[in-house]
Coordinates of C-alpha atoms in Angstrom, one line a residue:
M1 CA -112.6 52.9 99.5
R2 CA -115.3 53.4 97.3
H3 CA -117.6 50.2 96.8
S4 CA -117.5 48.1 93.9
R5 CA -121.1 48.4 92.9
W6 CA -120.7 52.4 92.7
V7 CA -117.7 52.0 90.6
K8 CA -119.1 49.5 88.2
L9 CA -122.2 51.9 88.0
L10 CA -120.2 54.8 87.2
Q11 CA -118.1 53.1 84.6
L12 CA -121.2 51.8 82.9
L13 CA -122.6 55.3 82.9
S14 CA -119.5 56.9 82.0
S15 CA -119.7 54.8 78.8
T16 CA -122.8 56.8 77.5
S17 CA -120.9 60.0 77.8
R18 CA -118.4 61.6 75.4
L19 CA -115.9 63.7 77.1
S20 CA -114.9 66.8 75.4
T21 CA -113.3 70.4 76.3
V22 CA -115.5 73.6 76.2
C23 CA -113.3 76.8 76.4
T24 CA -115.5 79.7 77.7
I25 CA -114.7 83.2 78.6
T26 CA -115.9 84.9 81.4
F27 CA -113.7 87.8 83.0
N28 CA -115.9 88.1 86.2
S29 CA -119.4 86.6 86.4
R30 CA -122.0 86.4 89.2
R31 CA -124.6 84.7 86.8
P32 CA -125.9 82.5 85.5
F33 CA -125.1 79.8 88.6
T34 CA -129.0 78.6 88.5
G35 CA -128.9 77.7 85.0
F36 CA -130.1 80.9 83.0
V37 CA -129.1 80.9 79.7
A38 CA -128.0 84.4 79.5
S39 CA -124.7 84.0 77.3
Q40 CA -125.6 81.1 75.2
L41 CA -128.5 82.5 73.1
P42 CA -128.3 83.5 69.7
S43 CA -128.1 87.5 69.2
R44 CA -129.6 87.8 65.6
T45 CA -132.0 90.2 64.3
V46 CA -135.8 88.8 63.9
T47 CA -138.0 90.5 61.8
M48 CA -141.4 90.2 63.3
E49 CA -144.7 90.2 61.6
N50 CA -146.8 89.5 64.1
Q51 CA -147.0 91.9 67.1
S52 CA -147.6 89.3 69.9
S53 CA -144.3 87.6 68.9
L54 CA -142.8 90.5 70.4
F55 CA -144.0 89.1 73.9
T56 CA -143.1 85.6 73.5
Y57 CA -139.8 83.6 73.9
T58 CA -138.5 82.5 70.1
S59 CA -134.7 82.2 70.5
G60 CA -134.4 78.7 71.6
R61 CA -136.4 75.7 72.7
F62 CA -136.4 73.9 76.1
L63 CA -136.3 69.8 76.0
F64 CA -138.3 69.9 79.6
N65 CA -140.3 72.2 81.4
E66 CA -140.9 74.1 78.4
D67 CA -144.3 75.7 79.2
V68 CA -142.7 77.1 82.6
R69 CA -139.8 78.5 80.9
L70 CA -141.8 80.3 78.2
N71 CA -144.3 81.6 80.8
E72 CA -141.3 83.1 82.8
R73 CA -140.3 84.9 79.4
Y74 CA -143.9 85.9 78.1
V75 CA -144.0 89.6 78.7
P76 CA -147.2 91.3 77.0
F77 CA -146.9 95.1 77.0
N78 CA -148.5 98.4 74.8
V79 CA -146.5 98.4 71.8
K80 CA -147.7 101.8 70.6
A81 CA -147.2 103.0 74.3
L82 CA -143.6 102.1 74.1
E83 CA -143.2 103.7 70.9
K84 CA -144.7 107.0 72.3
A85 CA -142.5 106.9 75.3
A86 CA -139.5 106.5 72.9
E87 CA -140.6 109.4 70.8
T88 CA -141.1 111.6 73.9
A89 CA -137.6 110.8 75.1
I90 CA -135.8 111.3 71.6
G91 CA -137.7 114.3 70.9
R92 CA -138.9 115.4 67.3
E93 CA -135.5 115.4 65.5
H94 CA -136.0 111.8 64.1
G95 CA -139.9 111.8 63.6
K96 CA -141.9 109.0 64.8
V97 CA -141.4 105.3 65.3
Q98 CA -142.0 103.3 62.3
N99 CA -141.6 99.9 63.3
T100 CA -140.4 97.6 66.5
Q101 CA -138.5 94.7 65.9
K102 CA -137.1 92.0 68.3
M103 CA -133.3 92.0 68.1
A104 CA -132.1 89.4 70.6
E105 CA -133.4 87.5 73.6
G106 CA -130.9 86.7 76.8
G107 CA -131.1 84.9 80.1
F108 CA -133.3 87.9 81.6
N109 CA -134.3 90.3 79.1
R110 CA -136.0 90.7 75.7
V111 CA -134.0 93.5 73.4
L112 CA -136.0 95.4 70.9
V113 CA -135.1 97.8 68.4
L114 CA -137.4 100.8 67.4
R115 CA -136.8 102.4 64.1
F116 CA -137.7 106.2 63.6
E117 CA -138.5 107.8 60.3
D118 CA -135.2 109.0 59.5
G119 CA -133.6 105.4 60.3
F120 CA -132.4 106.5 63.7
E121 CA -132.7 103.3 66.0
V122 CA -133.1 103.1 69.7
V123 CA -132.8 99.8 72.0
A124 CA -135.8 98.8 74.3
K125 CA -134.8 96.3 77.1
V126 CA -137.7 94.6 78.6
P127 CA -137.1 92.2 81.7
F128 CA -138.3 88.6 81.9
H129 CA -140.5 87.8 85.2
I130 CA -137.2 86.0 86.5
A131 CA -135.0 89.2 86.1
G132 CA -135.8 90.6 89.6
P133 CA -135.8 92.4 91.9
E134 CA -139.0 94.2 90.7
Y135 CA -138.4 98.1 90.5
F136 CA -134.8 97.9 91.8
A137 CA -133.2 95.8 88.7
T138 CA -134.4 98.3 86.2
A139 CA -133.6 101.4 88.2
S140 CA -130.2 100.2 89.1
E141 CA -129.0 99.4 85.7
A142 CA -130.3 102.6 84.3
A143 CA -128.4 104.3 87.0
T144 CA -125.4 102.3 86.7
L145 CA -125.1 103.2 83.0
T146 CA -125.6 106.6 83.5
F147 CA -123.0 106.7 86.4
L148 CA -120.5 104.9 84.2
R149 CA -120.8 107.1 81.2
R150 CA -120.4 110.1 83.2
Q151 CA -117.0 108.4 84.3
E152 CA -116.4 108.2 80.6
F153 CA -116.7 104.1 80.5
P154 CA -117.5 103.1 77.1
V155 CA -121.3 102.3 77.8
P156 CA -124.9 102.8 76.0
E157 CA -126.4 105.9 76.5
V158 CA -129.7 105.8 78.5
Y159 CA -132.7 108.0 77.0
H160 CA -135.0 106.9 79.4
Y161 CA -136.7 104.2 81.7
S162 CA -139.4 103.1 83.8
A163 CA -139.0 100.9 86.8
E164 CA -142.8 100.7 87.3
K165 CA -145.3 98.3 85.5
D166 CA -148.1 100.7 86.2
N167 CA -146.8 103.2 83.4
G168 CA -149.3 102.9 80.6
I169 CA -147.1 100.4 78.9
G170 CA -147.4 97.5 81.0
T171 CA -143.8 96.4 81.8
E172 CA -140.7 98.0 83.1
F173 CA -138.2 99.0 80.5
I174 CA -134.9 100.7 79.6
L175 CA -134.5 102.8 76.4
V176 CA -130.8 103.1 75.4
E177 CA -128.6 103.9 72.6
K178 CA -128.2 101.2 69.8
V179 CA -124.5 100.7 69.7
Q180 CA -122.9 100.8 66.4
G181 CA -121.0 97.6 66.6
V182 CA -120.9 93.7 66.9
S183 CA -120.2 91.3 69.6
L184 CA -116.9 90.0 70.1
R185 CA -118.5 86.5 70.1
S186 CA -119.7 86.8 66.5
R187 CA -116.2 87.9 65.1
W188 CA -113.5 85.5 66.6
E189 CA -112.8 84.3 63.0
K190 CA -111.9 87.4 61.3
L191 CA -109.9 89.2 64.0
R192 CA -106.2 89.4 64.1
D193 CA -103.8 88.8 66.9
K194 CA -103.0 92.5 67.2
H195 CA -106.9 93.0 67.6
I196 CA -107.0 90.6 70.4
I197 CA -104.2 91.9 72.3
D198 CA -105.5 95.5 72.1
L199 CA -108.9 94.3 73.6
G200 CA -107.3 92.4 76.3
L201 CA -105.2 95.8 77.1
I202 CA -108.2 97.9 77.2
I203 CA -110.5 95.7 79.1
A204 CA -107.7 95.6 81.8
Q205 CA -106.9 99.2 81.9
L206 CA -111.2 100.0 82.2
E207 CA -111.2 97.5 85.2
E208 CA -108.2 99.3 86.7
K209 CA -110.4 102.3 86.4
L210 CA -113.3 100.6 87.9
F211 CA -111.5 99.3 90.9
K212 CA -110.3 102.7 91.8
L213 CA -113.7 104.2 91.8
P214 CA -114.6 105.0 95.6
F215 CA -117.7 103.8 97.0
S216 CA -118.9 104.2 100.8
A217 CA -121.0 100.8 101.1
I218 CA -122.2 97.7 99.6
G219 CA -125.2 97.3 97.5
S220 CA -126.2 98.3 94.0
F221 CA -124.6 101.2 92.7
P222 CA -125.7 103.4 91.7
L223 CA -129.2 104.2 92.6
F224 CA -130.7 107.6 92.2
K225 CA -131.4 109.7 95.2
E226 CA -135.2 110.0 94.6
T227 CA -137.8 111.4 96.8
S228 CA -140.3 108.9 95.2
P229 CA -140.1 105.9 92.7
E230 CA -141.9 108.1 90.1
A231 CA -138.8 110.4 89.7
N232 CA -137.3 108.2 87.2
S233 CA -135.3 110.4 84.7
A234 CA -132.1 109.3 84.1
H235 CA -130.4 112.5 84.3
Q236 CA -132.0 113.6 87.5
G237 CA -130.8 113.4 91.2
E238 CA -127.6 112.4 92.9
F239 CA -126.1 108.9 92.9
C240 CA -125.9 106.8 96.2
I241 CA -125.8 103.1 97.2
G242 CA -129.3 101.4 97.5
P243 CA -130.6 97.9 98.2
I244 CA -128.8 95.2 96.2
A245 CA -130.2 94.3 92.6
D246 CA -128.8 90.8 92.7
Y247 CA -131.7 88.5 91.7
T248 CA -130.8 85.8 94.2
F249 CA -132.0 88.4 96.9
T250 CA -135.4 88.1 95.6
H251 CA -135.7 85.0 93.5
D252 CA -138.4 82.4 93.9
R253 CA -140.4 84.4 96.8
R254 CA -137.5 85.8 98.7
A255 CA -139.3 89.3 98.0
Q256 CA -141.6 88.1 100.6
L257 CA -139.4 87.5 103.2
D258 CA -138.0 89.9 106.2
I259 CA -134.2 89.7 105.2
G260 CA -131.3 92.1 104.8
R261 CA -130.8 93.6 101.4
G262 CA -128.6 96.6 102.1
P263 CA -126.9 99.0 101.8
W264 CA -124.3 97.7 104.1
T265 CA -121.7 99.7 105.7
S266 CA -120.2 96.6 107.3
P267 CA -118.6 93.8 104.9
M268 CA -119.2 91.2 107.8
Q269 CA -123.0 91.9 108.0
Y270 CA -123.0 91.7 104.1
L271 CA -121.7 88.2 104.7
Q272 CA -124.2 87.4 107.3
D273 CA -127.2 88.4 105.5
I274 CA -126.1 86.1 102.4
G275 CA -126.3 83.2 104.5
Q276 CA -129.4 84.5 106.6
K277 CA -131.6 85.0 103.5
E278 CA -131.1 81.2 102.6
I279 CA -131.8 80.2 106.4
E280 CA -134.9 82.2 106.0
W281 CA -135.9 80.7 102.6
T282 CA -135.3 77.5 103.8
K283 CA -137.2 77.7 107.2
T284 CA -140.1 79.0 105.1
F285 CA -140.4 77.0 101.8
G286 CA -137.7 74.2 102.3
K287 CA -138.9 70.7 102.2
P288 CA -137.1 67.2 102.3
M289 CA -135.7 66.6 99.0
E290 CA -133.9 63.8 97.0
P291 CA -131.2 65.0 94.6
R292 CA -131.4 63.9 91.0
F293 CA -130.2 60.9 89.5
I294 CA -127.5 59.6 89.8
H295 CA -126.7 61.8 92.6
N296 CA -129.8 60.1 94.4
S297 CA -128.0 56.5 94.1
L298 CA -125.2 58.0 96.5
V299 CA -127.9 59.7 99.1
G300 CA -131.3 59.5 99.9
V301 CA -133.8 61.9 101.0
Q302 CA -131.9 65.0 102.4
H303 CA -133.6 67.2 104.8
P304 CA -133.7 71.2 105.1
D305 CA -132.9 71.1 108.8
Q306 CA -129.4 69.7 107.6
Y307 CA -128.9 72.7 105.1
M308 CA -129.8 75.3 107.7
D309 CA -127.3 73.7 110.3
L310 CA -124.7 74.1 107.4
L311 CA -125.6 77.7 106.9
R312 CA -125.6 78.5 110.6
S313 CA -121.8 77.0 110.4
Y314 CA -121.0 79.1 107.4
Q315 CA -122.3 81.9 109.7
R316 CA -119.9 81.1 112.5
L317 CA -117.0 81.1 109.9
A318 CA -118.2 84.4 108.1
P319 CA -116.7 86.8 110.8
H320 CA -113.3 85.6 110.0
L321 CA -113.4 85.4 105.9
L322 CA -112.7 88.9 105.5
P323 CA -110.1 91.5 107.5
K324 CA -111.5 92.7 110.7
D325 CA -110.7 96.4 109.6
D326 CA -113.4 97.7 107.3
A327 CA -111.0 100.1 105.3
H328 CA -108.8 97.4 104.6
I329 CA -108.1 96.9 100.7
L330 CA -109.8 93.6 100.6
N331 CA -112.8 94.9 102.1
Q332 CA -112.9 97.9 99.5
P333 CA -116.4 98.2 97.9
T334 CA -115.7 97.2 94.3
L335 CA -117.9 97.4 91.1
R336 CA -117.2 95.0 88.4
H337 CA -119.2 94.2 85.1
P338 CA -121.5 91.3 86.4
D339 CA -121.4 89.1 83.3
L340 CA -118.2 90.1 80.9
T341 CA -118.4 87.6 78.4
P342 CA -117.6 88.1 74.6
A343 CA -121.2 88.6 73.8
N344 CA -121.4 91.6 76.0
I345 CA -118.1 92.9 74.7
I346 CA -119.2 95.2 71.4
I347 CA -116.4 95.9 68.9
S348 CA -116.1 97.6 65.6
P349 CA -116.7 95.3 62.8
K350 CA -113.9 97.2 60.7
T351 CA -111.2 97.9 63.2
G352 CA -111.8 95.4 65.8
S353 CA -111.5 98.1 68.5
L354 CA -113.7 98.2 71.7
V355 CA -116.8 100.1 71.2
S356 CA -118.9 99.2 74.4
L357 CA -119.5 97.1 77.1
I358 CA -123.3 96.1 77.8
D359 CA -125.5 94.3 79.9
W360 CA -125.0 95.9 83.4
Q361 CA -128.1 94.5 84.8
H362 CA -127.5 93.0 88.4
A363 CA -124.4 94.7 89.0
V364 CA -123.5 95.1 92.5
V365 CA -121.1 96.7 94.5
Q366 CA -119.2 94.3 97.0
P367 CA -115.9 93.5 98.9
M368 CA -112.9 93.6 96.7
L369 CA -111.9 90.2 97.7
L370 CA -115.4 88.7 96.5
A371 CA -115.2 90.9 93.2
A372 CA -111.7 89.8 92.3
G373 CA -111.1 86.9 89.7
I374 CA -109.8 86.3 86.4
P375 CA -110.3 83.5 83.5
T376 CA -109.3 80.0 85.0
D377 CA -108.2 78.8 81.6
R378 CA -104.6 80.6 81.2
K379 CA -103.1 78.1 78.9
P380 CA -100.6 79.5 76.4
P381 CA -102.3 80.1 73.1
E382 CA -101.0 77.8 70.4
L383 CA -102.1 76.5 67.1
P384 CA -101.9 72.9 66.2
K385 CA -99.2 71.9 64.0
R386 CA -100.1 71.4 60.4
L387 CA -103.2 73.5 60.8
N388 CA -104.2 73.5 57.3
E389 CA -104.2 69.8 56.9
I390 CA -107.0 69.1 59.7
P391 CA -110.7 69.2 58.8
E392 CA -112.5 72.5 58.3
A393 CA -114.6 72.2 61.4
E394 CA -111.7 71.3 63.7
K395 CA -109.7 73.9 62.2
E396 CA -112.2 76.5 63.2
T397 CA -112.5 75.2 66.4
A398 CA -108.9 75.2 67.0
I399 CA -108.5 78.9 65.6
N400 CA -111.3 80.1 68.1
L401 CA -109.5 78.3 71.2
Y402 CA -106.4 79.9 70.0
R403 CA -107.8 83.4 69.9
R404 CA -110.0 83.1 73.2
R405 CA -106.6 82.0 75.0
L406 CA -104.6 84.9 73.5
L407 CA -107.4 87.2 75.1
F408 CA -107.1 85.3 78.4
I409 CA -103.6 85.6 78.6
T410 CA -103.3 89.1 77.4
Y411 CA -105.7 90.3 79.9
Y412 CA -104.1 88.4 82.6
L413 CA -100.7 90.0 81.9
A414 CA -102.2 93.6 81.4
T415 CA -104.1 93.1 84.9
G416 CA -100.6 92.5 86.7
A417 CA -99.2 95.4 84.9
H418 CA -101.8 98.1 85.4
N419 CA -104.3 96.9 88.3
N420 CA -102.5 96.9 91.5
V421 CA -105.6 96.8 93.5
H422 CA -106.9 93.6 91.9
I423 CA -103.7 92.1 92.0
K424 CA -103.6 92.3 95.9
G425 CA -106.7 90.4 95.9
L426 CA -105.6 87.6 93.4
H427 CA -102.4 87.2 95.7
D428 CA -104.3 86.3 98.6
P429 CA -103.8 82.7 98.8
L430 CA -107.5 81.7 100.1
F431 CA -109.3 84.3 97.9
R432 CA -111.2 81.5 95.5
F433 CA -111.7 79.3 98.6
R434 CA -113.6 82.1 100.2
Q435 CA -115.3 83.1 97.1
L436 CA -116.7 79.4 96.8
L437 CA -117.9 79.2 100.3
V438 CA -119.9 82.7 100.1
D439 CA -121.3 81.5 96.7
S440 CA -122.2 78.1 98.0
A441 CA -124.0 79.7 101.0
G442 CA -126.1 82.1 98.9
R443 CA -127.4 79.1 96.9
Q444 CA -131.2 77.8 97.3
W445 CA -131.7 74.7 99.0
N446 CA -132.2 71.9 96.5
G447 CA -131.1 68.5 98.3
D448 CA -127.8 69.3 97.7
L449 CA -125.6 69.2 101.1
M450 CA -122.3 68.3 99.6
S451 CA -121.1 71.7 97.9
L452 CA -121.5 73.9 101.1
K453 CA -120.3 71.2 103.4
G454 CA -117.3 70.8 101.1
A455 CA -116.7 74.5 101.1
I456 CA -116.9 74.7 104.8
I457 CA -114.7 71.8 105.4
R458 CA -112.0 73.2 103.0
T459 CA -112.0 76.5 105.0
T460 CA -111.7 75.3 108.2
A461 CA -108.5 73.0 106.7
F462 CA -107.0 76.4 105.8
W463 CA -108.1 78.3 109.1
R464 CA -104.5 79.5 109.9
F465 CA -104.4 81.3 106.5
L466 CA -107.3 83.4 107.1
P467 CA -106.9 87.0 108.1
D468 CA -106.6 88.1 111.9
V469 CA -107.3 84.7 113.5
K470 CA -103.8 84.5 115.1
D471 CA -104.6 82.9 118.6
V472 CA -108.2 82.3 117.6
P473 CA -109.5 78.9 117.2
C474 CA -111.4 77.8 114.5
P475 CA -115.2 77.5 115.6
L476 CA -115.8 74.5 113.7
Q477 CA -114.0 70.8 114.3
F478 CA -114.6 67.6 112.3
S479 CA -113.3 64.2 113.4
D480 CA -111.0 62.3 111.2
G481 CA -113.5 59.8 110.6
E482 CA -116.0 62.2 109.4
L483 CA -113.4 63.8 106.9
R484 CA -112.6 60.4 105.5
D485 CA -116.2 59.4 105.1
F486 CA -116.9 62.8 103.3
E487 CA -113.8 62.8 101.3
T488 CA -114.9 59.4 99.8
L489 CA -118.6 60.6 99.3
E490 CA -117.6 63.8 97.8
A491 CA -115.3 62.2 95.2
D492 CA -118.3 60.0 94.2
W493 CA -120.7 63.0 94.0
L494 CA -118.2 65.0 91.8
D495 CA -117.6 62.0 89.5
A496 CA -121.5 62.0 89.2
S497 CA -121.5 65.5 88.4
L498 CA -119.0 65.1 85.6
V499 CA -121.0 62.1 84.3
R500 CA -124.4 64.1 84.1
E501 CA -122.5 67.2 82.5
N502 CA -121.3 64.9 79.9
W503 CA -125.0 63.7 79.2
R504 CA -126.1 67.3 78.5
Q505 CA -122.9 67.7 76.1
R506 CA -124.2 64.7 74.4
V507 CA -127.6 66.1 73.8
C508 CA -126.5 69.2 71.6
Y509 CA -124.8 70.6 74.5
M510 CA -128.1 71.3 76.4
T511 CA -128.1 73.9 79.2
E512 CA -129.2 72.5 82.8
E513 CA -132.5 74.3 81.8
G514 CA -132.8 72.0 78.9
W515 CA -132.2 75.1 76.4
V516 CA -131.2 74.0 72.9
P517 CA -131.1 76.3 69.6
I518 CA -134.2 75.8 67.8
E519 CA -132.3 74.2 64.8
D520 CA -131.2 71.7 67.1
Y521 CA -134.6 70.9 68.7
E522 CA -135.8 67.7 67.1
E523 CA -132.4 66.2 67.0
A524 CA -131.7 66.9 70.8
K525 CA -135.4 65.5 71.7
K526 CA -134.4 62.1 70.0
K527 CA -130.9 61.9 71.5
L528 CA -132.5 62.7 75.2
E529 CA -134.9 59.8 74.5
E530 CA -132.2 57.6 73.2
L531 CA -130.2 58.5 76.1
K532 CA -132.9 57.9 78.7
Q533 CA -133.6 54.4 77.3
Q534 CA -129.7 53.4 77.1
I535 CA -129.2 54.4 80.9
R536 CA -132.7 52.9 81.8
S537 CA -131.1 49.5 80.2
L538 CA -127.8 49.8 81.9
C539 CA -129.9 50.2 85.5
E540 CA -132.0 47.2 84.9
G541 CA -129.6 44.9 86.8
D542 CA -129.7 46.7 89.9
E543 CA -133.2 47.1 91.4
D544 CA -132.2 50.0 93.8
V545 CA -130.5 52.0 90.9
L546 CA -133.3 51.3 88.5
N547 CA -135.6 52.8 91.3
A548 CA -133.4 55.8 91.9
F549 CA -133.4 56.5 88.0
E550 CA -137.1 56.2 87.7
R551 CA -137.7 58.6 90.6
G552 CA -134.7 61.2 89.8
W553 CA -134.1 61.3 86.0
P554 CA -133.0 64.9 85.6
F555 CA -133.9 65.9 82.4
R556 CA -138.0 65.9 82.6
D557 CA -140.8 68.0 83.5
D558 CA -140.9 69.1 87.1
A559 CA -144.0 69.3 89.5
K560 CA -141.9 72.0 91.4
C561 CA -141.4 73.9 88.2
K562 CA -145.2 73.9 87.6
R563 CA -145.9 75.4 90.9
H564 CA -143.6 78.1 90.2
C565 CA -145.1 78.6 86.7
N566 CA -148.5 79.0 88.5
I567 CA -147.2 81.6 90.7
I568 CA -146.0 83.7 87.9
H569 CA -149.3 83.4 86.2
N570 CA -151.0 84.5 89.2
N571 CA -149.0 87.5 89.8
M572 CA -149.4 88.5 86.0
K573 CA -153.2 88.3 86.5
A574 CA -152.9 90.4 89.7

């Protein structure tokens, strides 16, 4: 039973939160679990008069650690040299580049538009410092697009790319076709039901085609089979599976570590290396940490040795998470779009038909069971009764929610009708449990022992349902008392997480990194200070809780972030 002090604190802190339901669309997303703001940034065109503004982040503000976040996204380069590279790649047909403008900024890239003399336009993607891994992220995305286009998938054409910073331009980049269309996210209110149903069908059919593509290994596909990194023409060489381009294998000094990055022919080794990379990082860089408030009122300082013990427990379970037969359909190496949100679905503004699927950065080929997944919100689409009588803002929200759910349910039903391979993964009774365990084991040590331990405990509880474990005892055992204690603590932990999530919603729906739209910044800053003072006053009756608040207020500048900023700055100077 929860102690009364915690229940009282939770009730008080919950009273500061306004609960609300937010419907998001992600068909399959490997990012951003570390708080990157990829799908939440505005995608409007910005005309730039000052050339230096092409290098800086201007699509939002951060309420804390802003210097760090802006530094991560500051990428200077030689604009004239980039324009010359575009002219060379396109040829003389369209003349010279007349101007370069910033079109959008996402979680990992800056998107520029280069306009030629006759009006022809080319898109240049410039990665931020946090995009990683260097060279492979750019080379793999360019090759992935080229490969998919040859397979007749609707993706932008690659004109040229450079995966080297030492190229006379000063940054990696990809030059791609400027797709003629608009994002699905920007057109919800103008689409008819028929358009949405058609989109759900075509996305499911394209995924059916993706799931049937045969790959021989796990990693990032495709990589050009090159004799040297300089051989970087998008239309030369054969395709092959290369090292994984997932940023979690290089993020925050992992590039310095001697860890397995693929390609893998063994699914089991892939699962083991996911845990091993975090063991090596924690062993090298991990320090004792206290979780942020209000979680730190539940547990004190946590030690990295405890996390490594959990990672080793994961590794004991890993050999049993997938079928032992590497040729089993659940082990089939599978490619999916890494972040298929409405922002990355481009449609015709006139007909609503699908034009292109963009942003394939960090795409990976992984075992089918780990790639499987569909939207979790599958409630039937339904509009409120007396729709025309409710306030306009509520009406717009209701219509958008209806259309999102219509897309969800259409995609779900079409997947069942067309994609038999995917359905086999979805019908596995423990596919989400196993995905959660692997995902938790791949996360960086941050003082949280609960997420990974909870995933481990749930996997052991359903051990008998795992493949090929008949007559094999579970390698991990937990006492009844340990399970009861963990269940109580986990329930409190999850309640604390919900309260903190609602705090963020209260502050203009800021992201975990503190990002808000520029137009909301001043209001959000004021609301954040009001929230902080309100919570401090609620904590003043309990000295221990007040100390936990003062030590662990989550929405403030972080010394660890400052150190990370210095690392980036020093790397830039080098």
